[in-house]
Short mmCIF file of N, CA and C in Angstrom, two decimals:
data_model
loop_
_atom_site.label_atom_id
_atom_site.label_comp_id
_atom_site.label_asym_id
_atom_site.label_seq_id
_atom_site.Cartn_x
_atom_site.Cartn_y
_atom_site.Cartn_z
N MET I 1 5.05 -50.60 9.61
CA MET I 1 5.35 -49.21 9.30
C MET I 1 5.29 -49.01 7.78
N ASP I 2 4.73 -47.90 7.38
CA ASP I 2 4.59 -47.57 5.96
C ASP I 2 5.94 -47.17 5.39
N GLU I 3 6.32 -47.80 4.28
CA GLU I 3 7.62 -47.51 3.68
C GLU I 3 7.58 -46.25 2.81
N TYR I 4 6.39 -45.72 2.57
CA TYR I 4 6.23 -44.56 1.72
C TYR I 4 6.06 -43.31 2.56
N PRO I 5 6.50 -42.16 2.05
CA PRO I 5 6.34 -40.92 2.82
C PRO I 5 4.86 -40.55 2.95
N PRO I 6 4.54 -39.71 3.93
CA PRO I 6 3.15 -39.28 4.08
C PRO I 6 2.73 -38.42 2.90
N LEU I 7 1.43 -38.39 2.65
CA LEU I 7 0.86 -37.64 1.54
C LEU I 7 0.28 -36.33 2.05
N ARG I 8 0.77 -35.22 1.49
CA ARG I 8 0.28 -33.89 1.86
C ARG I 8 -0.62 -33.40 0.73
N ILE I 9 -1.86 -33.05 1.10
CA ILE I 9 -2.81 -32.60 0.08
C ILE I 9 -3.34 -31.21 0.39
N ALA I 10 -3.86 -30.57 -0.64
CA ALA I 10 -4.56 -29.30 -0.48
C ALA I 10 -6.05 -29.55 -0.29
N GLY I 11 -6.55 -30.65 -0.89
CA GLY I 11 -7.95 -30.99 -0.76
C GLY I 11 -8.35 -32.10 -1.70
N ILE I 12 -9.62 -32.45 -1.63
CA ILE I 12 -10.18 -33.50 -2.48
C ILE I 12 -11.52 -33.04 -3.02
N GLU I 13 -11.73 -33.27 -4.29
CA GLU I 13 -13.03 -33.05 -4.92
C GLU I 13 -13.63 -34.44 -5.11
N PRO I 14 -14.71 -34.78 -4.40
CA PRO I 14 -15.22 -36.15 -4.46
C PRO I 14 -15.86 -36.54 -5.79
N GLU I 15 -16.40 -35.57 -6.53
CA GLU I 15 -16.99 -35.87 -7.84
C GLU I 15 -16.69 -34.73 -8.80
N SER I 16 -15.73 -34.94 -9.66
CA SER I 16 -15.33 -33.95 -10.65
C SER I 16 -15.66 -34.46 -12.04
N PHE I 17 -16.06 -33.53 -12.91
CA PHE I 17 -16.34 -33.85 -14.30
C PHE I 17 -15.36 -33.13 -15.24
N VAL I 18 -14.43 -32.37 -14.67
CA VAL I 18 -13.52 -31.55 -15.48
C VAL I 18 -12.06 -31.96 -15.38
N ASP I 19 -11.76 -32.95 -14.56
CA ASP I 19 -10.36 -33.34 -14.33
C ASP I 19 -9.99 -34.65 -15.01
N GLY I 20 -10.71 -34.96 -16.09
CA GLY I 20 -10.48 -36.18 -16.84
C GLY I 20 -11.81 -36.77 -17.25
N PRO I 21 -11.77 -37.86 -18.01
CA PRO I 21 -13.01 -38.44 -18.53
C PRO I 21 -13.86 -39.09 -17.44
N GLY I 22 -15.17 -38.89 -17.54
CA GLY I 22 -16.11 -39.51 -16.61
C GLY I 22 -16.19 -38.81 -15.27
N ILE I 23 -16.72 -39.54 -14.31
CA ILE I 23 -16.85 -39.02 -12.94
C ILE I 23 -15.58 -39.42 -12.19
N ARG I 24 -14.95 -38.43 -11.55
CA ARG I 24 -13.64 -38.67 -10.95
C ARG I 24 -13.58 -38.14 -9.52
N LEU I 25 -12.83 -38.81 -8.71
CA LEU I 25 -12.40 -38.25 -7.44
C LEU I 25 -11.05 -37.60 -7.72
N THR I 26 -10.92 -36.33 -7.39
CA THR I 26 -9.67 -35.61 -7.66
C THR I 26 -8.95 -35.29 -6.36
N VAL I 27 -7.70 -35.71 -6.29
CA VAL I 27 -6.83 -35.42 -5.15
C VAL I 27 -5.91 -34.28 -5.56
N PHE I 28 -6.01 -33.15 -4.86
CA PHE I 28 -5.14 -32.00 -5.11
C PHE I 28 -3.97 -32.08 -4.15
N THR I 29 -2.81 -32.44 -4.68
CA THR I 29 -1.62 -32.53 -3.84
C THR I 29 -1.14 -31.13 -3.48
N GLN I 30 -0.38 -31.04 -2.42
CA GLN I 30 0.14 -29.76 -1.94
C GLN I 30 1.61 -29.66 -2.29
N GLY I 31 1.99 -28.54 -2.90
CA GLY I 31 3.38 -28.29 -3.23
C GLY I 31 3.62 -28.29 -4.73
N CYS I 32 4.15 -27.17 -5.20
CA CYS I 32 4.47 -27.05 -6.62
C CYS I 32 5.52 -25.97 -6.78
N HIS I 33 6.60 -26.30 -7.43
CA HIS I 33 7.66 -25.30 -7.63
C HIS I 33 7.54 -24.59 -8.97
N HIS I 34 6.60 -25.00 -9.83
CA HIS I 34 6.46 -24.35 -11.14
C HIS I 34 5.93 -22.92 -11.01
N ASN I 35 4.99 -22.71 -10.06
CA ASN I 35 4.43 -21.38 -9.82
C ASN I 35 4.03 -20.67 -11.10
N CYS I 36 3.27 -21.35 -11.95
CA CYS I 36 2.86 -20.78 -13.23
C CYS I 36 2.00 -19.53 -13.02
N PRO I 37 2.37 -18.41 -13.63
CA PRO I 37 1.51 -17.23 -13.52
C PRO I 37 0.12 -17.53 -14.06
N GLY I 38 -0.90 -17.18 -13.28
CA GLY I 38 -2.28 -17.43 -13.68
C GLY I 38 -2.80 -18.80 -13.28
N CYS I 39 -2.01 -19.59 -12.56
CA CYS I 39 -2.44 -20.92 -12.12
C CYS I 39 -3.78 -20.82 -11.40
N GLN I 40 -4.68 -21.76 -11.67
CA GLN I 40 -5.98 -21.72 -11.01
C GLN I 40 -5.93 -22.26 -9.58
N ASN I 41 -4.82 -22.85 -9.18
CA ASN I 41 -4.69 -23.40 -7.83
C ASN I 41 -3.45 -22.87 -7.10
N PRO I 42 -3.27 -21.55 -7.03
CA PRO I 42 -2.03 -21.04 -6.41
C PRO I 42 -1.90 -21.41 -4.93
N GLN I 43 -3.01 -21.68 -4.27
CA GLN I 43 -2.96 -22.07 -2.86
C GLN I 43 -2.29 -23.43 -2.66
N THR I 44 -2.08 -24.16 -3.74
CA THR I 44 -1.45 -25.48 -3.64
C THR I 44 0.07 -25.43 -3.81
N HIS I 45 0.63 -24.25 -4.03
CA HIS I 45 2.07 -24.15 -4.33
C HIS I 45 2.97 -24.35 -3.11
N ASP I 46 2.55 -23.86 -1.95
CA ASP I 46 3.37 -23.91 -0.74
C ASP I 46 3.55 -25.36 -0.28
N PHE I 47 4.80 -25.81 -0.23
CA PHE I 47 5.08 -27.18 0.18
C PHE I 47 4.78 -27.43 1.66
N GLU I 48 4.62 -26.38 2.43
CA GLU I 48 4.29 -26.53 3.85
C GLU I 48 2.80 -26.32 4.12
N GLY I 49 2.03 -26.01 3.09
CA GLY I 49 0.60 -25.78 3.26
C GLY I 49 -0.18 -27.09 3.26
N GLY I 50 -1.49 -26.96 3.20
CA GLY I 50 -2.35 -28.12 3.15
C GLY I 50 -2.29 -28.94 4.42
N HIS I 51 -2.57 -30.22 4.30
CA HIS I 51 -2.55 -31.12 5.45
C HIS I 51 -2.22 -32.53 5.00
N PHE I 52 -1.75 -33.32 5.95
CA PHE I 52 -1.46 -34.72 5.67
C PHE I 52 -2.76 -35.51 5.72
N ILE I 53 -2.81 -36.57 4.91
CA ILE I 53 -3.98 -37.45 4.90
C ILE I 53 -3.50 -38.89 4.81
N GLU I 54 -4.22 -39.75 5.47
CA GLU I 54 -3.94 -41.18 5.36
C GLU I 54 -4.47 -41.66 4.01
N ARG I 55 -3.68 -42.43 3.31
CA ARG I 55 -4.13 -42.94 2.01
C ARG I 55 -5.42 -43.76 2.15
N GLU I 56 -5.56 -44.45 3.27
CA GLU I 56 -6.76 -45.26 3.49
C GLU I 56 -8.02 -44.40 3.53
N ALA I 57 -7.91 -43.16 3.98
CA ALA I 57 -9.07 -42.26 3.98
C ALA I 57 -9.53 -41.98 2.55
N ILE I 58 -8.58 -41.86 1.63
CA ILE I 58 -8.92 -41.63 0.22
C ILE I 58 -9.53 -42.90 -0.37
N ILE I 59 -8.98 -44.05 -0.03
CA ILE I 59 -9.51 -45.32 -0.52
C ILE I 59 -10.95 -45.50 -0.03
N THR I 60 -11.21 -45.11 1.20
CA THR I 60 -12.58 -45.20 1.72
C THR I 60 -13.53 -44.34 0.90
N MET I 61 -13.11 -43.13 0.54
CA MET I 61 -13.95 -42.27 -0.30
C MET I 61 -14.22 -42.92 -1.66
N ILE I 62 -13.19 -43.55 -2.21
CA ILE I 62 -13.33 -44.23 -3.49
C ILE I 62 -14.33 -45.39 -3.37
N LYS I 63 -14.18 -46.19 -2.32
CA LYS I 63 -15.07 -47.33 -2.09
C LYS I 63 -16.52 -46.89 -1.95
N GLU I 64 -16.73 -45.72 -1.35
CA GLU I 64 -18.09 -45.25 -1.06
C GLU I 64 -18.81 -44.71 -2.29
N ASN I 65 -18.11 -44.54 -3.42
CA ASN I 65 -18.77 -44.00 -4.61
C ASN I 65 -18.65 -44.98 -5.78
N PRO I 66 -19.65 -45.82 -5.97
CA PRO I 66 -19.59 -46.80 -7.06
C PRO I 66 -19.72 -46.16 -8.45
N LEU I 67 -20.03 -44.88 -8.52
CA LEU I 67 -20.18 -44.21 -9.82
C LEU I 67 -18.87 -43.71 -10.40
N LEU I 68 -17.79 -43.77 -9.63
CA LEU I 68 -16.51 -43.26 -10.10
C LEU I 68 -15.97 -44.05 -11.29
N ASP I 69 -15.51 -43.31 -12.30
CA ASP I 69 -14.82 -43.91 -13.43
C ASP I 69 -13.32 -43.96 -13.17
N GLY I 70 -12.85 -43.03 -12.34
CA GLY I 70 -11.42 -42.96 -12.09
C GLY I 70 -11.07 -41.93 -11.05
N VAL I 71 -9.76 -41.78 -10.88
CA VAL I 71 -9.19 -40.84 -9.91
C VAL I 71 -8.20 -39.97 -10.66
N THR I 72 -8.14 -38.71 -10.25
CA THR I 72 -7.18 -37.77 -10.82
C THR I 72 -6.28 -37.24 -9.72
N PHE I 73 -4.98 -37.21 -10.01
CA PHE I 73 -4.01 -36.54 -9.14
C PHE I 73 -3.71 -35.20 -9.80
N SER I 74 -4.03 -34.13 -9.10
CA SER I 74 -3.76 -32.78 -9.60
C SER I 74 -2.98 -32.05 -8.52
N GLY I 75 -2.96 -30.76 -8.58
CA GLY I 75 -2.18 -30.11 -7.53
C GLY I 75 -2.31 -28.63 -7.52
N GLY I 76 -1.16 -28.18 -7.00
CA GLY I 76 0.18 -28.64 -6.78
C GLY I 76 0.70 -29.42 -7.98
N ASP I 77 1.79 -30.12 -7.75
CA ASP I 77 2.28 -31.03 -8.77
C ASP I 77 2.46 -32.41 -8.14
N PRO I 78 1.60 -33.36 -8.54
CA PRO I 78 1.68 -34.70 -7.97
C PRO I 78 3.04 -35.36 -8.13
N MET I 79 3.76 -35.02 -9.20
CA MET I 79 5.05 -35.67 -9.42
C MET I 79 6.07 -35.27 -8.36
N ASP I 80 5.83 -34.17 -7.66
CA ASP I 80 6.70 -33.79 -6.56
C ASP I 80 6.45 -34.62 -5.31
N GLN I 81 5.38 -35.43 -5.32
CA GLN I 81 5.08 -36.36 -4.23
C GLN I 81 4.88 -37.77 -4.80
N ALA I 82 5.61 -38.07 -5.84
CA ALA I 82 5.42 -39.35 -6.53
C ALA I 82 5.50 -40.54 -5.57
N ALA I 83 6.51 -40.57 -4.72
CA ALA I 83 6.68 -41.71 -3.82
C ALA I 83 5.49 -41.88 -2.89
N ALA I 84 4.94 -40.79 -2.41
CA ALA I 84 3.79 -40.85 -1.51
C ALA I 84 2.52 -41.31 -2.23
N LEU I 85 2.45 -41.08 -3.53
CA LEU I 85 1.26 -41.44 -4.30
C LEU I 85 1.28 -42.87 -4.86
N ILE I 86 2.44 -43.50 -4.89
CA ILE I 86 2.56 -44.84 -5.48
C ILE I 86 1.59 -45.85 -4.87
N PRO I 87 1.52 -45.99 -3.54
CA PRO I 87 0.60 -47.01 -3.01
C PRO I 87 -0.87 -46.69 -3.31
N LEU I 88 -1.22 -45.43 -3.35
CA LEU I 88 -2.58 -45.03 -3.69
C LEU I 88 -2.87 -45.36 -5.16
N ALA I 89 -1.93 -45.05 -6.03
CA ALA I 89 -2.09 -45.36 -7.46
C ALA I 89 -2.24 -46.86 -7.67
N ARG I 90 -1.46 -47.64 -6.97
CA ARG I 90 -1.54 -49.11 -7.08
C ARG I 90 -2.94 -49.58 -6.69
N GLU I 91 -3.44 -49.07 -5.59
CA GLU I 91 -4.77 -49.45 -5.10
C GLU I 91 -5.87 -49.02 -6.08
N ILE I 92 -5.74 -47.86 -6.66
CA ILE I 92 -6.70 -47.37 -7.66
C ILE I 92 -6.77 -48.33 -8.83
N LYS I 93 -5.62 -48.72 -9.33
CA LYS I 93 -5.59 -49.64 -10.48
C LYS I 93 -6.11 -51.03 -10.10
N GLU I 94 -5.81 -51.50 -8.89
CA GLU I 94 -6.33 -52.79 -8.43
C GLU I 94 -7.85 -52.79 -8.35
N ARG I 95 -8.43 -51.63 -8.17
CA ARG I 95 -9.89 -51.49 -8.11
C ARG I 95 -10.51 -51.32 -9.50
N GLY I 96 -9.68 -51.34 -10.53
CA GLY I 96 -10.20 -51.26 -11.90
C GLY I 96 -10.54 -49.86 -12.36
N LEU I 97 -10.06 -48.85 -11.65
CA LEU I 97 -10.32 -47.46 -12.03
C LEU I 97 -9.17 -46.92 -12.86
N ASN I 98 -9.46 -45.91 -13.68
CA ASN I 98 -8.38 -45.30 -14.44
C ASN I 98 -7.77 -44.16 -13.63
N LEU I 99 -6.56 -43.80 -13.99
CA LEU I 99 -5.81 -42.78 -13.27
C LEU I 99 -5.30 -41.72 -14.24
N VAL I 100 -5.64 -40.47 -13.93
CA VAL I 100 -5.15 -39.32 -14.66
C VAL I 100 -4.22 -38.54 -13.74
N ILE I 101 -3.09 -38.10 -14.27
CA ILE I 101 -2.15 -37.28 -13.50
C ILE I 101 -1.89 -35.99 -14.27
N PHE I 102 -2.04 -34.87 -13.58
CA PHE I 102 -1.66 -33.56 -14.11
C PHE I 102 -0.27 -33.23 -13.58
N THR I 103 0.56 -32.65 -14.43
CA THR I 103 1.89 -32.22 -13.98
C THR I 103 2.38 -31.03 -14.80
N GLY I 104 3.15 -30.18 -14.17
CA GLY I 104 3.79 -29.08 -14.88
C GLY I 104 5.05 -29.51 -15.62
N TYR I 105 5.53 -30.70 -15.33
CA TYR I 105 6.66 -31.25 -16.07
C TYR I 105 6.15 -31.76 -17.42
N THR I 106 7.02 -31.80 -18.39
CA THR I 106 6.67 -32.49 -19.63
C THR I 106 7.02 -33.97 -19.45
N TYR I 107 6.43 -34.79 -20.26
CA TYR I 107 6.72 -36.23 -20.25
C TYR I 107 8.22 -36.45 -20.45
N GLU I 108 8.79 -35.70 -21.38
CA GLU I 108 10.22 -35.85 -21.67
C GLU I 108 11.08 -35.48 -20.46
N GLN I 109 10.70 -34.44 -19.73
CA GLN I 109 11.44 -34.06 -18.52
C GLN I 109 11.36 -35.17 -17.47
N LEU I 110 10.17 -35.74 -17.32
CA LEU I 110 10.01 -36.82 -16.35
C LEU I 110 10.89 -38.01 -16.70
N MET I 111 10.93 -38.36 -17.98
CA MET I 111 11.76 -39.50 -18.40
C MET I 111 13.24 -39.23 -18.14
N LYS I 112 13.69 -37.99 -18.33
CA LYS I 112 15.09 -37.65 -18.06
C LYS I 112 15.40 -37.71 -16.58
N LEU I 113 14.41 -37.44 -15.73
CA LEU I 113 14.62 -37.43 -14.28
C LEU I 113 14.55 -38.83 -13.65
N THR I 114 13.98 -39.81 -14.36
CA THR I 114 13.75 -41.11 -13.73
C THR I 114 15.00 -41.86 -13.28
N PRO I 115 16.16 -41.72 -13.94
CA PRO I 115 17.32 -42.43 -13.39
C PRO I 115 17.67 -42.00 -11.96
N GLU I 116 17.50 -40.71 -11.66
CA GLU I 116 17.81 -40.24 -10.31
C GLU I 116 16.59 -40.27 -9.39
N LYS I 117 15.38 -40.35 -9.98
CA LYS I 117 14.14 -40.39 -9.20
C LYS I 117 13.25 -41.49 -9.78
N PRO I 118 13.56 -42.75 -9.49
CA PRO I 118 12.79 -43.86 -10.08
C PRO I 118 11.32 -43.87 -9.69
N GLU I 119 10.98 -43.19 -8.59
CA GLU I 119 9.58 -43.13 -8.18
C GLU I 119 8.70 -42.42 -9.22
N LEU I 120 9.30 -41.54 -10.02
CA LEU I 120 8.54 -40.88 -11.09
C LEU I 120 8.05 -41.91 -12.10
N PHE I 121 8.95 -42.78 -12.52
CA PHE I 121 8.59 -43.82 -13.49
C PHE I 121 7.58 -44.79 -12.88
N GLU I 122 7.79 -45.15 -11.63
CA GLU I 122 6.86 -46.09 -10.99
C GLU I 122 5.46 -45.50 -10.92
N LEU I 123 5.33 -44.23 -10.55
CA LEU I 123 4.01 -43.61 -10.52
C LEU I 123 3.41 -43.54 -11.92
N LEU I 124 4.21 -43.15 -12.89
CA LEU I 124 3.72 -43.10 -14.28
C LEU I 124 3.24 -44.46 -14.76
N SER I 125 3.87 -45.52 -14.30
CA SER I 125 3.50 -46.86 -14.77
C SER I 125 2.06 -47.23 -14.40
N PHE I 126 1.46 -46.53 -13.44
CA PHE I 126 0.08 -46.77 -13.06
C PHE I 126 -0.90 -45.87 -13.81
N ALA I 127 -0.40 -44.81 -14.43
CA ALA I 127 -1.28 -43.80 -15.04
C ALA I 127 -1.80 -44.25 -16.40
N ASP I 128 -3.03 -43.84 -16.67
CA ASP I 128 -3.62 -44.04 -17.99
C ASP I 128 -3.41 -42.79 -18.84
N ILE I 129 -3.60 -41.64 -18.23
CA ILE I 129 -3.47 -40.36 -18.92
C ILE I 129 -2.56 -39.44 -18.12
N LEU I 130 -1.67 -38.76 -18.82
CA LEU I 130 -0.84 -37.70 -18.23
C LEU I 130 -1.17 -36.42 -18.96
N ILE I 131 -1.52 -35.40 -18.21
CA ILE I 131 -1.69 -34.07 -18.79
C ILE I 131 -0.46 -33.30 -18.38
N ASP I 132 0.40 -33.03 -19.36
CA ASP I 132 1.72 -32.52 -19.03
C ASP I 132 1.93 -31.08 -19.47
N GLY I 133 2.96 -30.48 -18.88
CA GLY I 133 3.40 -29.14 -19.25
C GLY I 133 2.84 -28.07 -18.34
N PRO I 134 3.59 -26.99 -18.20
CA PRO I 134 3.13 -25.90 -17.35
C PRO I 134 1.95 -25.16 -17.96
N PHE I 135 1.16 -24.53 -17.11
CA PHE I 135 0.11 -23.64 -17.59
C PHE I 135 0.79 -22.38 -18.12
N VAL I 136 0.40 -21.96 -19.33
CA VAL I 136 0.96 -20.75 -19.94
C VAL I 136 -0.19 -19.79 -20.21
N MET I 137 -0.20 -18.69 -19.48
CA MET I 137 -1.31 -17.73 -19.56
C MET I 137 -1.56 -17.26 -21.00
N ALA I 138 -0.52 -17.04 -21.77
CA ALA I 138 -0.68 -16.55 -23.15
C ALA I 138 -1.35 -17.59 -24.05
N LYS I 139 -1.39 -18.86 -23.59
CA LYS I 139 -2.02 -19.93 -24.38
C LYS I 139 -3.27 -20.47 -23.68
N LYS I 140 -3.80 -19.70 -22.73
CA LYS I 140 -4.98 -20.10 -21.99
C LYS I 140 -6.17 -20.27 -22.92
N SER I 141 -6.99 -21.29 -22.63
CA SER I 141 -8.20 -21.51 -23.41
C SER I 141 -9.23 -22.22 -22.55
N LEU I 142 -10.46 -21.81 -22.69
CA LEU I 142 -11.58 -22.48 -22.03
C LEU I 142 -12.24 -23.48 -22.98
N ASP I 143 -11.71 -23.60 -24.18
CA ASP I 143 -12.31 -24.43 -25.22
C ASP I 143 -11.62 -25.77 -25.41
N ILE I 144 -10.69 -26.13 -24.57
CA ILE I 144 -9.99 -27.40 -24.72
C ILE I 144 -10.33 -28.31 -23.54
N LYS I 145 -10.27 -29.59 -23.77
CA LYS I 145 -10.64 -30.56 -22.74
C LYS I 145 -9.52 -30.76 -21.72
N PHE I 146 -9.91 -30.66 -20.46
CA PHE I 146 -9.09 -31.05 -19.32
C PHE I 146 -7.79 -30.26 -19.13
N ARG I 147 -7.53 -29.26 -19.95
CA ARG I 147 -6.29 -28.51 -19.85
C ARG I 147 -6.62 -27.03 -19.74
N GLY I 148 -5.65 -26.28 -19.26
CA GLY I 148 -5.82 -24.85 -19.13
C GLY I 148 -5.21 -24.06 -20.27
N SER I 149 -4.19 -24.62 -20.92
CA SER I 149 -3.53 -23.90 -22.00
C SER I 149 -3.13 -24.87 -23.12
N TRP I 150 -3.02 -24.32 -24.33
CA TRP I 150 -2.79 -25.09 -25.54
C TRP I 150 -1.49 -25.88 -25.53
N ASN I 151 -0.50 -25.45 -24.81
CA ASN I 151 0.78 -26.16 -24.80
C ASN I 151 0.70 -27.49 -24.06
N GLN I 152 -0.30 -27.66 -23.22
CA GLN I 152 -0.42 -28.90 -22.45
C GLN I 152 -0.97 -30.02 -23.34
N ARG I 153 -0.51 -31.24 -23.07
CA ARG I 153 -0.89 -32.38 -23.89
C ARG I 153 -1.65 -33.41 -23.06
N ILE I 154 -2.53 -34.14 -23.73
CA ILE I 154 -3.19 -35.29 -23.12
C ILE I 154 -2.48 -36.52 -23.67
N ILE I 155 -1.73 -37.18 -22.83
CA ILE I 155 -0.86 -38.27 -23.26
C ILE I 155 -1.40 -39.62 -22.82
N ASP I 156 -1.39 -40.57 -23.74
CA ASP I 156 -1.71 -41.96 -23.42
C ASP I 156 -0.44 -42.56 -22.83
N VAL I 157 -0.41 -42.66 -21.52
CA VAL I 157 0.82 -43.06 -20.83
C VAL I 157 1.23 -44.49 -21.17
N GLN I 158 0.30 -45.41 -21.14
CA GLN I 158 0.65 -46.80 -21.36
C GLN I 158 1.23 -47.02 -22.76
N LYS I 159 0.62 -46.43 -23.77
CA LYS I 159 1.16 -46.55 -25.12
C LYS I 159 2.51 -45.85 -25.23
N SER I 160 2.66 -44.72 -24.57
CA SER I 160 3.93 -43.98 -24.61
C SER I 160 5.05 -44.80 -23.99
N LEU I 161 4.77 -45.46 -22.87
CA LEU I 161 5.79 -46.28 -22.22
C LEU I 161 6.20 -47.46 -23.11
N VAL I 162 5.24 -48.06 -23.78
CA VAL I 162 5.53 -49.19 -24.66
C VAL I 162 6.32 -48.74 -25.89
N GLU I 163 5.90 -47.63 -26.49
CA GLU I 163 6.52 -47.17 -27.74
C GLU I 163 7.80 -46.36 -27.53
N GLY I 164 8.03 -45.89 -26.31
CA GLY I 164 9.26 -45.16 -26.03
C GLY I 164 9.25 -43.70 -26.46
N HIS I 165 8.09 -43.16 -26.76
CA HIS I 165 7.94 -41.75 -27.11
C HIS I 165 6.51 -41.33 -26.79
N VAL I 166 6.25 -40.03 -26.79
CA VAL I 166 4.93 -39.53 -26.46
C VAL I 166 3.91 -39.98 -27.50
N VAL I 167 2.80 -40.54 -27.00
CA VAL I 167 1.67 -40.88 -27.83
C VAL I 167 0.48 -40.06 -27.32
N ILE I 168 0.00 -39.18 -28.16
CA ILE I 168 -1.13 -38.32 -27.79
C ILE I 168 -2.38 -39.18 -27.64
N HIS I 169 -3.13 -38.93 -26.59
CA HIS I 169 -4.34 -39.70 -26.30
C HIS I 169 -5.43 -39.38 -27.32
N GLN I 170 -6.30 -40.35 -27.53
CA GLN I 170 -7.38 -40.20 -28.50
C GLN I 170 -8.27 -38.99 -28.19
N ILE I 171 -8.43 -38.65 -26.93
CA ILE I 171 -9.23 -37.48 -26.55
C ILE I 171 -8.70 -36.23 -27.25
N GLN I 172 -7.38 -36.03 -27.20
CA GLN I 172 -6.79 -34.85 -27.85
C GLN I 172 -6.78 -35.01 -29.36
N LEU I 173 -6.57 -36.22 -29.85
CA LEU I 173 -6.59 -36.43 -31.30
C LEU I 173 -7.96 -36.07 -31.87
N ASP I 174 -9.03 -36.47 -31.18
CA ASP I 174 -10.38 -36.12 -31.62
C ASP I 174 -10.59 -34.61 -31.61
N GLU I 175 -10.09 -33.97 -30.57
CA GLU I 175 -10.19 -32.51 -30.46
C GLU I 175 -9.44 -31.83 -31.61
N MET I 176 -8.27 -32.35 -31.92
CA MET I 176 -7.47 -31.78 -33.01
C MET I 176 -8.18 -31.94 -34.35
N ALA I 177 -8.86 -33.06 -34.55
CA ALA I 177 -9.59 -33.28 -35.80
C ALA I 177 -10.78 -32.33 -35.91
N GLU I 178 -11.40 -32.02 -34.78
CA GLU I 178 -12.55 -31.10 -34.77
C GLU I 178 -12.11 -29.65 -35.01
N HIS I 179 -10.89 -29.32 -34.61
CA HIS I 179 -10.40 -27.94 -34.69
C HIS I 179 -9.01 -27.92 -35.34
N PRO I 180 -8.90 -28.25 -36.63
CA PRO I 180 -7.59 -28.34 -37.28
C PRO I 180 -6.89 -26.99 -37.42
N ASP I 181 -7.60 -25.90 -37.22
CA ASP I 181 -7.03 -24.56 -37.34
C ASP I 181 -6.24 -24.14 -36.11
N ARG I 182 -6.33 -24.88 -35.03
CA ARG I 182 -5.64 -24.50 -33.80
C ARG I 182 -4.26 -25.13 -33.72
N GLU I 183 -3.40 -24.47 -32.97
CA GLU I 183 -2.02 -24.96 -32.81
C GLU I 183 -1.96 -25.83 -31.55
N TYR I 184 -1.43 -27.03 -31.71
CA TYR I 184 -1.32 -27.99 -30.60
C TYR I 184 0.14 -28.41 -30.45
N ASN I 185 0.51 -28.72 -29.19
CA ASN I 185 1.78 -29.40 -28.94
C ASN I 185 1.50 -30.88 -29.08
N THR I 186 2.37 -31.58 -29.78
CA THR I 186 2.19 -33.04 -29.88
C THR I 186 3.51 -33.75 -29.64
#
């Protein structure tokens, strides 16, 4: 018997170029309590929507595409299903793929929640990149990589966990160097 809860998803994009670096399989989890005005995936907010999927079905999709650079968990908010995603994240990393996670929580909020929800930290421990923070319509931009609004950050999770504070990923640092006139959260 599986010790992890079932995974409820809104859908899967088998080959995405916009949900992180390279070619990615993107899993859109179902359920999000942030309900950001202007969210591009409002159909993923209902925790009772979508459908359940066997993690092995996702692994099969990953195995069938040798061109994948990584997998992205988007949503909804994947952190609201952290426990269900842990075995999938483990398998992704065992296959040598990178993992990107989008969340409406900030990294700091997740760290504060981990004593009562250790599954958040465990899921983060598998991630390479975290794109954090809610979508803010007033800060919307089509000119930034992998994010919808300027307040969101591209975080190097592994370095952040080692250093004990947020470390902005090189992708965002390069973007900031190219556009020093823009306001960024760091």
